[in-house]
CSV table of C-alpha atoms in Angstrom, one decimal:
chain,number,residue,atom,x,y,z
U,1,MET,CA,9.6,-16.1,39.7
U,2,ASP,CA,7.6,-12.7,41.2
U,3,ARG,CA,10.1,-10.3,38.4
U,4,GLN,CA,9.1,-12.8,35.4
U,5,LEU,CA,5.3,-12.8,36.1
U,6,SER,CA,5.9,-8.9,36.0
U,7,LYS,CA,6.3,-8.5,32.1
U,8,PHE,CA,2.5,-10.2,31.8
U,9,ALA,CA,-0.9,-9.6,33.2
U,10,PHE,CA,-3.3,-12.5,33.2
U,11,CYS,CA,-7.2,-12.3,33.8
U,12,LYS,CA,-10.0,-14.9,33.0
U,13,PRO,CA,-13.4,-13.8,32.2
U,14,LYS,CA,-14.9,-16.1,34.2
U,15,SER,CA,-15.4,-16.5,38.3
U,16,TYR,CA,-13.1,-19.4,39.9
U,17,ARG,CA,-11.4,-19.5,43.3
U,18,SER,CA,-8.7,-17.0,44.3
U,19,ASP,CA,-6.3,-19.7,45.8
U,20,VAL,CA,-6.5,-21.1,42.1
U,21,ILE,CA,-4.5,-17.6,41.0
U,22,ALA,CA,-2.5,-17.9,44.1
U,23,THR,CA,-1.6,-21.3,43.1
U,24,ALA,CA,-0.5,-21.0,39.3
U,25,GLN,CA,1.6,-17.8,40.3
U,26,ALA,CA,3.5,-20.2,43.0
U,27,SER,CA,3.6,-23.3,40.9
U,28,GLY,CA,4.8,-20.9,37.6
U,29,CYS,CA,2.2,-22.6,36.0
U,30,VAL,CA,0.9,-19.4,34.1
U,31,LEU,CA,4.9,-18.5,33.1
U,32,GLN,CA,5.5,-21.9,31.8
U,33,PHE,CA,1.8,-22.3,29.7
U,34,TRP,CA,2.5,-18.6,28.0
U,35,ASN,CA,6.3,-19.3,27.2
U,36,ALA,CA,5.1,-22.8,25.2
U,37,LEU,CA,2.6,-21.0,23.5
U,38,LEU,CA,5.3,-18.2,22.5
U,39,VAL,CA,7.5,-21.2,21.1
U,40,GLY,CA,4.4,-23.9,20.0
U,41,ASP,CA,5.2,-26.4,22.8
U,42,GLY,CA,2.7,-28.5,21.9
U,43,VAL,CA,3.8,-30.8,25.2
U,44,THR,CA,4.0,-28.7,27.8
U,45,LEU,CA,0.2,-27.3,27.0
U,46,ILE,CA,-1.1,-30.5,26.8
U,47,ARG,CA,0.3,-31.3,30.6
U,48,ILE,CA,-1.3,-27.8,31.9
U,49,MET,CA,-4.0,-27.4,30.1
U,50,ASP,CA,-5.5,-31.7,30.8
U,51,ASP,CA,-4.5,-30.4,34.2
U,52,GLU,CA,-8.6,-29.7,36.1
U,53,GLU,CA,-7.2,-27.3,38.4
U,54,PHE,CA,-5.8,-25.4,35.5
U,55,SER,CA,-8.2,-25.9,32.6
U,56,PHE,CA,-9.2,-22.3,32.4
U,57,LEU,CA,-5.3,-20.6,31.2
U,58,VAL,CA,-7.2,-22.1,27.7
U,59,ASP,CA,-8.9,-19.0,27.5
U,60,SER,CA,-6.7,-16.7,29.4
U,61,VAL,CA,-6.2,-13.2,28.6
U,62,TYR,CA,-2.6,-11.7,28.9
U,63,ASP,CA,-2.2,-7.9,29.0
U,64,THR,CA,1.5,-7.6,27.0
U,65,GLY,CA,1.4,-3.8,27.5
U,66,ASN,CA,4.1,-1.1,29.0
U,67,ILE,CA,6.5,-3.0,31.6
U,68,GLU,CA,7.7,-0.1,32.7
U,69,GLU,CA,4.0,1.0,34.1
U,70,TRP,CA,3.0,-2.0,36.1
U,71,LYS,CA,4.4,-0.2,39.6
U,72,SER,CA,1.5,-1.7,41.1
U,73,PHE,CA,-1.7,-3.5,40.8
U,74,ARG,CA,-4.8,-5.1,42.6
U,75,PHE,CA,-6.5,-7.8,41.8
U,76,ASN,CA,-10.7,-7.9,41.0
U,77,TYR,CA,-12.0,-11.1,42.4
U,78,ARG,CA,-15.0,-10.3,40.3
U,79,GLY,CA,-13.1,-10.7,36.9
U,80,LEU,CA,-9.9,-11.6,38.3
U,81,ARG,CA,-7.9,-9.4,36.5
U,82,LEU,CA,-4.5,-8.0,37.1
U,83,TRP,CA,-4.6,-4.3,36.8
U,84,SER,CA,-2.2,-2.4,35.3
U,85,LEU,CA,-1.4,1.8,35.7
U,86,SER,CA,-1.5,1.5,31.7
U,87,TYR,CA,-5.3,3.5,30.3
U,88,GLU,CA,-4.8,0.5,27.5
U,89,GLN,CA,-3.8,-1.7,27.4
U,90,GLU,CA,-2.3,-5.2,25.0
U,91,LEU,CA,-4.7,-8.1,25.4
U,92,THR,CA,-4.1,-10.8,24.2
U,93,THR,CA,-5.5,-14.4,23.8
U,94,PRO,CA,-3.7,-18.2,23.5
U,95,LEU,CA,-5.8,-18.4,20.8
U,96,HIS,CA,-4.4,-15.1,19.4
U,97,ILE,CA,-1.0,-16.2,19.8
U,98,THR,CA,-1.2,-19.1,18.4
U,99,ALA,CA,-2.3,-18.4,15.1
U,100,CYS,CA,-0.9,-15.4,14.8
U,101,ARG,CA,2.6,-17.2,14.8
U,102,GLY,CA,1.3,-19.8,13.1
U,103,PHE,CA,1.8,-22.6,14.9
U,104,ALA,CA,-1.8,-24.5,14.0
U,105,ASP,CA,-1.4,-27.8,16.1
U,106,CYS,CA,-1.0,-25.6,19.1
U,107,LEU,CA,-4.0,-24.1,17.9
U,108,ARG,CA,-5.8,-27.0,17.2
U,109,LEU,CA,-4.9,-28.0,20.6
U,110,LEU,CA,-6.5,-24.7,21.9
U,111,LEU,CA,-9.7,-25.7,19.8
U,112,GLN,CA,-9.9,-29.2,21.1
U,113,ARG,CA,-9.9,-28.3,24.3
U,114,GLY,CA,-13.4,-25.5,24.0
U,115,ALA,CA,-11.3,-22.5,23.3
U,116,ASP,CA,-13.3,-20.0,22.5
U,117,VAL,CA,-12.6,-19.1,18.9
U,118,GLU,CA,-14.7,-15.2,18.9
U,119,LEU,CA,-12.8,-14.2,21.7
U,120,ALA,CA,-11.6,-10.7,21.3
U,121,PRO,CA,-9.8,-8.9,24.5
U,122,GLY,CA,-10.9,-5.4,24.7
U,123,GLY,CA,-12.9,-5.3,21.9
U,124,GLY,CA,-9.8,-6.0,19.4
U,125,SER,CA,-9.1,-8.2,17.2
U,126,THR,CA,-10.4,-12.0,17.0
U,127,ALA,CA,-7.4,-15.0,16.5
U,128,LEU,CA,-9.1,-14.8,13.3
U,129,HIS,CA,-7.5,-11.2,12.4
U,130,GLU,CA,-4.7,-12.4,13.3
U,131,ALA,CA,-4.1,-15.1,11.6
U,132,CYS,CA,-4.9,-12.8,8.5
U,133,GLU,CA,-3.4,-10.5,8.9
U,134,SER,CA,-0.2,-12.9,10.1
U,135,CYS,CA,-0.6,-15.2,6.7
U,136,GLN,CA,-1.4,-18.3,8.1
U,137,PRO,CA,-3.5,-19.9,6.3
U,138,GLU,CA,-3.7,-23.4,7.7
U,139,CYS,CA,-4.7,-21.5,11.3
U,140,ALA,CA,-7.2,-19.2,9.7
U,141,LYS,CA,-8.6,-22.8,7.9
U,142,LEU,CA,-8.8,-24.4,11.3
U,143,LEU,CA,-10.2,-21.5,13.3
U,144,LEU,CA,-13.1,-21.4,10.8
U,145,SER,CA,-13.7,-24.6,10.6
U,146,HIS,CA,-14.6,-24.2,14.6
U,147,GLY,CA,-17.0,-21.9,13.8
U,148,ALA,CA,-14.4,-18.2,13.7
U,149,ASN,CA,-17.1,-15.5,12.3
U,150,ALA,CA,-15.3,-14.5,8.7
U,151,ASN,CA,-17.2,-11.6,8.9
U,152,ALA,CA,-16.2,-10.5,12.6
U,153,VAL,CA,-15.6,-6.5,13.1
U,154,SER,CA,-12.4,-5.8,14.7
U,155,GLU,CA,-12.3,-2.3,17.1
U,156,ASP,CA,-10.9,-0.9,13.8
U,157,GLY,CA,-13.8,-1.6,11.9
U,158,LEU,CA,-12.3,-4.1,10.2
U,159,MET,CA,-13.7,-7.4,8.7
U,160,PRO,CA,-10.8,-10.6,8.5
U,161,LEU,CA,-10.7,-10.0,4.3
U,162,HIS,CA,-9.5,-5.9,5.5
U,163,VAL,CA,-6.4,-6.9,7.3
U,164,CYS,CA,-4.9,-9.6,4.1
U,165,THR,CA,-2.9,-6.4,3.0
U,166,LEU,CA,0.3,-9.3,1.8
U,167,PRO,CA,0.5,-11.4,-0.8
U,168,GLU,CA,1.4,-14.2,1.1
U,169,SER,CA,-2.1,-13.9,2.7
U,170,LEU,CA,-3.9,-15.2,-0.6
U,171,GLU,CA,-5.0,-18.1,0.7
U,172,CYS,CA,-6.4,-17.1,3.7
U,173,ALA,CA,-8.7,-14.6,1.6
U,174,ARG,CA,-9.4,-17.7,-0.4
U,175,GLN,CA,-10.3,-19.3,2.8
U,176,LEU,CA,-12.3,-16.3,4.3
U,177,LEU,CA,-14.3,-16.5,0.9
U,178,GLN,CA,-15.0,-20.2,1.2
U,179,TYR,CA,-16.7,-19.7,4.7
U,180,GLY,CA,-19.4,-16.7,4.0
U,181,ALA,CA,-17.2,-13.9,4.0
U,182,ALA,CA,-19.0,-10.8,3.1
U,183,ILE,CA,-17.0,-10.2,-0.7
U,184,MET,CA,-18.7,-6.5,-0.8
U,185,GLY,CA,-17.7,-6.2,3.5
U,186,ARG,CA,-17.3,-2.2,4.8
U,187,SER,CA,-14.8,-1.0,7.2
U,188,VAL,CA,-16.6,1.0,9.0
U,189,ASP,CA,-14.3,4.6,9.1
U,190,GLU,CA,-12.9,4.5,5.6
U,191,GLU,CA,-15.9,2.7,3.7
U,192,ASP,CA,-14.0,0.2,1.6
U,193,THR,CA,-14.5,-3.0,0.4
U,194,PRO,CA,-11.9,-5.8,0.5
U,195,LEU,CA,-11.3,-4.9,-3.8
U,196,HIS,CA,-10.4,-1.0,-2.5
U,197,VAL,CA,-7.7,-2.9,-0.2
U,198,ALA,CA,-6.1,-5.1,-2.6
U,199,ALA,CA,-6.2,-2.9,-5.0
U,200,ARG,CA,-4.6,-0.3,-2.4
U,201,HIS,CA,-2.6,-2.9,-1.8
U,202,GLY,CA,-1.1,-3.8,-5.1
U,203,LEU,CA,-2.2,-7.6,-4.8
U,204,PRO,CA,-3.6,-8.4,-8.3
U,205,GLU,CA,-4.2,-12.4,-7.5
U,206,HIS,CA,-6.3,-11.1,-4.5
U,207,VAL,CA,-8.1,-8.7,-6.9
U,208,ASP,CA,-8.6,-11.4,-9.5
U,209,LEU,CA,-10.1,-13.8,-6.6
U,210,TYR,CA,-12.3,-10.8,-5.6
U,211,LEU,CA,-14.0,-9.8,-9.0
U,212,ARG,CA,-14.1,-13.7,-9.5
U,213,TYR,CA,-16.7,-13.6,-6.0
U,214,GLY,CA,-18.4,-10.9,-7.9
U,215,ALA,CA,-16.9,-7.7,-6.4
U,216,ALA,CA,-18.0,-4.6,-7.1
U,217,VAL,CA,-15.4,-2.6,-9.8
U,218,ASP,CA,-16.9,0.8,-9.6
U,219,ARG,CA,-17.4,1.2,-5.9
U,220,ARG,CA,-16.8,4.1,-3.6
U,221,ASN,CA,-15.5,4.6,-0.5
U,222,GLU,CA,-15.6,7.1,1.7
U,223,GLU,CA,-12.9,9.4,0.0
U,224,GLU,CA,-14.6,9.0,-3.1
U,225,LEU,CA,-12.1,6.7,-4.5
U,226,THR,CA,-13.3,3.3,-6.6
U,227,PRO,CA,-10.6,0.3,-6.4
U,228,LEU,CA,-8.7,1.8,-9.6
U,229,GLY,CA,-8.2,5.1,-7.7
U,230,ALA,CA,-7.2,3.4,-4.9
U,231,ALA,CA,-4.5,1.2,-6.3
U,232,CYS,CA,-3.3,4.2,-8.7
U,233,ALA,CA,-3.0,6.9,-5.0
U,234,HIS,CA,-1.2,5.0,-3.0
U,235,PRO,CA,2.4,5.0,-2.9
U,236,HIS,CA,4.1,3.1,-5.4
U,237,GLU,CA,7.5,1.8,-4.3
U,238,ALA,CA,10.0,1.6,-7.1
U,239,HIS,CA,9.9,-2.4,-7.3
U,240,GLU,CA,5.7,-2.8,-7.0
U,241,LEU,CA,5.4,-0.8,-9.6
U,242,THR,CA,5.0,-3.9,-12.0
U,243,ARG,CA,2.2,-5.3,-9.6
U,244,TYR,CA,-0.2,-2.0,-9.3
U,245,HIS,CA,0.3,-2.6,-13.5
U,246,ARG,CA,-0.8,-5.4,-13.3
U,247,VAL,CA,-3.5,-4.3,-11.0
U,248,CYS,CA,-5.0,-1.9,-13.2
U,249,GLN,CA,-5.6,-4.1,-15.5
U,250,LEU,CA,-7.0,-6.1,-14.3
U,251,LEU,CA,-9.2,-3.7,-12.8
U,252,LEU,CA,-9.9,-2.2,-16.2
U,253,ALA,CA,-10.9,-5.4,-17.7
U,254,ALA,CA,-13.3,-5.9,-15.4
U,255,GLY,CA,-15.3,-2.8,-16.8
U,256,ALA,CA,-13.6,0.0,-14.4
U,257,ARG,CA,-14.3,3.3,-15.4
U,258,VAL,CA,-11.2,5.9,-15.7
U,259,GLY,CA,-12.8,9.5,-15.0
U,260,PRO,CA,-14.1,8.8,-11.6
U,261,LEU,CA,-13.1,11.8,-9.3
U,262,ASP,CA,-12.2,11.6,-5.5
U,263,ARG,CA,-13.8,14.4,-3.7
U,264,ASP,CA,-10.6,16.7,-5.5
U,265,LYS,CA,-11.8,15.9,-8.5
U,266,ARG,CA,-8.6,14.4,-9.0
U,267,THR,CA,-8.7,11.4,-11.3
U,268,PRO,CA,-6.8,7.9,-10.9
U,269,LEU,CA,-4.5,9.6,-13.8
U,270,HIS,CA,-3.2,12.3,-11.8
U,271,MET,CA,-2.9,9.8,-8.7
U,272,ALA,CA,-1.2,7.3,-11.2
U,273,CYS,CA,0.9,10.4,-12.0
U,274,LYS,CA,2.2,11.7,-8.6
U,275,GLN,CA,3.3,7.8,-8.5
U,276,ALA,CA,4.7,8.1,-11.2
U,277,ASN,CA,3.9,4.8,-12.2
U,278,ALA,CA,4.8,5.1,-16.4
U,279,ASP,CA,3.3,1.7,-17.6
U,280,VAL,CA,-0.2,2.4,-15.0
U,281,VAL,CA,0.2,6.0,-16.7
U,282,GLU,CA,-0.1,4.8,-20.3
U,283,LEU,CA,-2.8,2.1,-19.6
U,284,LEU,CA,-5.1,5.0,-18.2
U,285,LEU,CA,-4.1,7.2,-21.5
U,286,ALA,CA,-4.7,4.2,-23.9
U,287,ASN,CA,-8.3,3.6,-22.1
U,288,GLY,CA,-9.3,7.6,-22.5
U,289,ALA,CA,-8.4,8.9,-19.6
U,290,GLY,CA,-8.7,12.6,-20.0
U,291,VAL,CA,-5.0,13.9,-20.4
U,292,ASN,CA,-5.8,17.3,-19.2
U,293,ASP,CA,-8.8,17.0,-16.9
U,294,MET,CA,-8.1,19.5,-13.7
U,295,ASP,CA,-8.6,18.7,-10.5
U,296,TYR,CA,-10.0,21.5,-7.6
U,297,GLY,CA,-6.1,23.0,-8.0
U,298,GLY,CA,-6.7,24.2,-11.7
U,299,GLU,CA,-3.9,21.6,-12.1
U,300,ALA,CA,-3.6,18.9,-14.8
U,301,PRO,CA,-1.9,15.7,-14.9
U,302,MET,CA,1.4,16.4,-15.8
U,303,HIS,CA,1.4,19.4,-13.1
U,304,ASN,CA,1.9,15.6,-10.5
U,305,ILE,CA,4.2,14.4,-12.4
U,306,LEU,CA,7.1,17.3,-13.3
U,307,LYS,CA,6.3,18.3,-8.7
U,308,VAL,CA,7.7,14.2,-8.3
U,309,ALA,CA,10.1,13.9,-11.0
U,310,CYS,CA,13.1,14.6,-8.6
U,311,TYR,CA,12.1,12.2,-6.3
U,312,LYS,CA,10.8,9.4,-7.8
U,313,THR,CA,14.3,8.7,-10.9
U,314,ALA,CA,14.1,5.5,-9.7
U,315,HIS,CA,10.4,4.8,-11.2
U,316,GLN,CA,11.6,7.0,-14.7
U,317,PRO,CA,9.6,10.2,-14.4
U,318,GLU,CA,10.4,11.2,-18.3
U,319,ARG,CA,8.4,8.0,-19.6
U,320,VAL,CA,5.8,9.4,-17.6
U,321,VAL,CA,6.2,12.8,-19.2
U,322,GLN,CA,6.8,11.1,-23.0
U,323,SER,CA,3.1,9.6,-23.0
U,324,LEU,CA,1.4,12.9,-21.0
U,325,LEU,CA,2.6,14.7,-24.2
U,326,ASN,CA,1.8,11.9,-27.4
U,327,TYR,CA,-1.7,11.8,-25.7
U,328,GLY,CA,-1.7,15.4,-26.1
U,329,SER,CA,-1.4,17.1,-22.6
U,330,ILE,CA,-0.9,21.0,-22.7
U,331,ARG,CA,2.4,22.4,-22.2
U,332,VAL,CA,3.9,24.5,-19.4
U,333,TRP,CA,3.5,27.8,-19.8
U,334,PRO,CA,7.4,29.2,-21.3
U,335,GLY,CA,8.0,31.7,-18.7
U,336,ALA,CA,7.9,29.1,-16.2
U,337,LEU,CA,10.1,26.4,-17.4
U,338,PRO,CA,13.6,28.2,-15.3
U,339,VAL,CA,11.0,27.0,-12.0
U,340,VAL,CA,10.2,23.5,-13.8
U,341,LEU,CA,14.3,23.0,-14.4
U,342,LYS,CA,14.5,24.6,-10.6
U,343,HIS,CA,12.4,21.2,-9.6
U,344,CYS,CA,13.5,18.7,-11.9
U,345,CYS,CA,17.3,19.0,-12.8
U,346,GLY,CA,17.8,16.2,-11.1
U,347,SER,CA,16.2,14.0,-13.6
U,348,PRO,CA,17.7,14.9,-17.0
U,349,ARG,CA,16.3,13.2,-18.8
U,350,THR,CA,12.2,14.1,-17.5
U,351,VAL,CA,13.9,17.7,-18.8
U,352,GLU,CA,14.9,16.6,-22.1
U,353,VAL,CA,11.7,14.9,-22.8
U,354,LEU,CA,10.0,18.1,-22.0
U,355,LEU,CA,12.1,20.7,-23.9
U,356,ASN,CA,11.5,18.4,-26.4
U,357,ALA,CA,8.0,19.4,-26.8
U,358,TYR,CA,9.1,23.2,-27.8
U,359,SER,CA,10.0,24.2,-31.1
U,360,ARG,CA,11.8,27.4,-29.8
U,361,LEU,CA,13.2,27.5,-25.8
U,362,LYS,CA,14.8,31.1,-24.7
U,363,VAL,CA,17.3,29.8,-22.8
U,364,THR,CA,18.8,32.8,-20.3
U,365,ASP,CA,20.9,33.2,-16.9
U,366,ALA,CA,18.0,32.2,-15.3
U,367,TRP,CA,17.9,28.8,-16.7
U,368,VAL,CA,22.0,28.2,-15.7
U,369,GLU,CA,21.1,29.7,-12.4
U,370,ALA,CA,18.1,27.1,-12.1
U,371,VAL,CA,21.0,24.2,-11.8
U,372,PRO,CA,22.6,23.2,-8.7
U,373,LEU,CA,26.4,23.2,-8.6
U,374,GLU,CA,26.6,19.4,-7.7
U,375,VAL,CA,23.7,18.4,-10.2
U,376,LEU,CA,25.3,20.2,-13.4
U,377,LYS,CA,28.3,18.2,-12.2
U,378,ASP,CA,26.6,15.0,-11.9
U,379,HIS,CA,25.2,15.6,-15.8
U,380,ARG,CA,27.1,17.8,-17.7
U,381,ASP,CA,26.8,16.8,-21.3
U,382,PHE,CA,23.2,17.1,-20.9
U,383,TYR,CA,23.0,20.8,-19.5
U,384,GLU,CA,25.7,21.7,-21.3
U,385,SER,CA,24.1,20.7,-25.0
U,386,LEU,CA,21.3,22.9,-22.9
U,387,PHE,CA,22.5,26.0,-22.5
U,388,SER,CA,24.3,26.0,-25.5
U,389,LEU,CA,21.1,26.8,-26.8
U,390,ALA,CA,21.2,30.2,-25.7
U,391,ARG,CA,23.5,31.1,-28.4
U,392,THR,CA,22.5,28.6,-30.9
U,393,PRO,CA,18.9,27.5,-32.1
U,394,ARG,CA,17.1,24.7,-32.5
U,395,SER,CA,18.1,21.9,-34.9
U,396,LEU,CA,16.2,21.5,-38.6
U,397,GLN,CA,15.7,18.0,-37.7
U,398,HIS,CA,14.2,19.2,-34.4
U,399,LEU,CA,12.2,21.6,-35.9
U,400,ALA,CA,10.6,19.5,-38.5
U,401,ARG,CA,10.0,16.6,-35.4
U,402,CYS,CA,8.1,19.5,-33.7
U,403,ARG,CA,5.8,20.5,-36.9
U,404,VAL,CA,5.1,16.3,-37.7
U,405,ARG,CA,3.8,16.5,-34.0
U,406,VAL,CA,1.9,19.5,-34.1
U,407,TYR,CA,-0.1,18.4,-37.7
U,408,LEU,CA,-0.8,14.8,-36.0
U,409,GLU,CA,-1.8,15.9,-33.1
U,410,GLY,CA,-4.5,14.3,-31.2
U,411,ARG,CA,-3.6,10.9,-33.6
U,412,LEU,CA,0.3,10.7,-33.0
U,413,LEU,CA,0.2,6.9,-31.7
U,414,ARG,CA,-2.4,5.9,-34.2
U,415,VAL,CA,-0.6,7.3,-37.2
U,416,VAL,CA,3.5,6.7,-36.4
U,417,PRO,CA,4.0,3.1,-36.1
U,418,LYS,CA,2.3,2.8,-39.1
U,419,LEU,CA,4.4,5.3,-40.8
U,420,PRO,CA,7.1,4.1,-43.5
U,421,LEU,CA,9.5,5.2,-41.6
U,422,PRO,CA,12.7,3.5,-39.9
U,423,THR,CA,12.5,3.2,-36.1
U,424,LEU,CA,14.8,5.3,-34.8
U,425,ILE,CA,13.1,8.3,-36.6
U,426,GLN,CA,9.7,6.3,-35.2
U,427,ASN,CA,10.6,7.0,-31.9
U,428,TYR,CA,12.5,10.4,-32.5
U,429,LEU,CA,9.5,11.7,-33.7
U,430,LEU,CA,7.3,10.5,-29.7
U,431,LEU,CA,10.7,12.0,-27.7
U,432,ASN,CA,12.8,8.8,-27.5
U,433,PHE,CA,15.0,10.1,-25.2
U,434,THR,CA,19.0,10.8,-26.2
U,435,GLY,CA,20.6,12.1,-23.5
U,436,PHE,CA,21.2,16.0,-25.0
U,437,VAL,CA,19.1,18.5,-26.9
U,438,HIS,CA,19.6,20.2,-30.1
């Protein structure tokens, strides 16, 4: 029993006789109570809590820190805390355990027996934070209905709405707002509003909810990011691209501006290009984003996509380059194309779109040397068509395309779809992919 009890420590903020602790340890009630919390065993919880001698366990605090560091301990009879040698303690309570695990029935039993809903051991999170972070709406509602503070701030400076970071936490967010959560509440360090958090994590339903509750769409955080900027700046996994696109649609429909700059003078378009989210890039450009805006480093959005193209092939970076060029992006200085080829060769479609924006190319041995043998082997047909341009001029068809694009610069996407031309030719003018250059 002693070996098992050493797996956790226990304390009670109110004072009571030390012989009660000794009795609890001897009988194993503390351990039984702990195990019942972990598995949601309400029957055992009732049996122990209804014993007056052990009713204090309702608000007990468990230290679940590193077991290896608990090589010695002592009782402090003022607080009856079991001290560990570890400086940082991982403290939790019965409410925290049941709330984060979704044991609503057990949570209800604890609350009915007077458990403190605001207890936050060590200045940490409340049980409400735990319920929301673990996406347990029934537990969140129970805590709120028993007086939990919907705007409690954790030691990390976060309110419960700030920890609703998963799609499954939507109902928790809804409950919090119904119980008076501050829609414009800010996190202490980052100064994020709940809308920033929802946008950053690509949560369109949360964003829609917060906007309906009056969230300010262009409020800036500590990094000078608006929610739109936060959505565009956060890494987008390939399976999340649609979610982030929907978030940006909602924010723009609510009046978000596409031009706000962060501390480094980056626009949302710079950030969306870095994340290679083609749909978001197209959306921002269609809403007036500056395709050639420069950041503090003197880089335009085109620079950002070319830097990541070979790492984000699953994101279809070629579509980002295509959109930027069709909206009038500056092109790479021809002398730097071998360097760009070296960085982007793993995405031949990106290379194709970029090079088809030039009427003439001076292909040299440096181009051949820029493409590793393994990449050449995987995309031989494309690179053979490219390297053949060292001996062959661009086709008349391509030269005609370049001439039309120059003539329609700045109007391409408005004019080309209206031209009485077959769809195939329209797509050709807009730099659609063919798998080779000619």
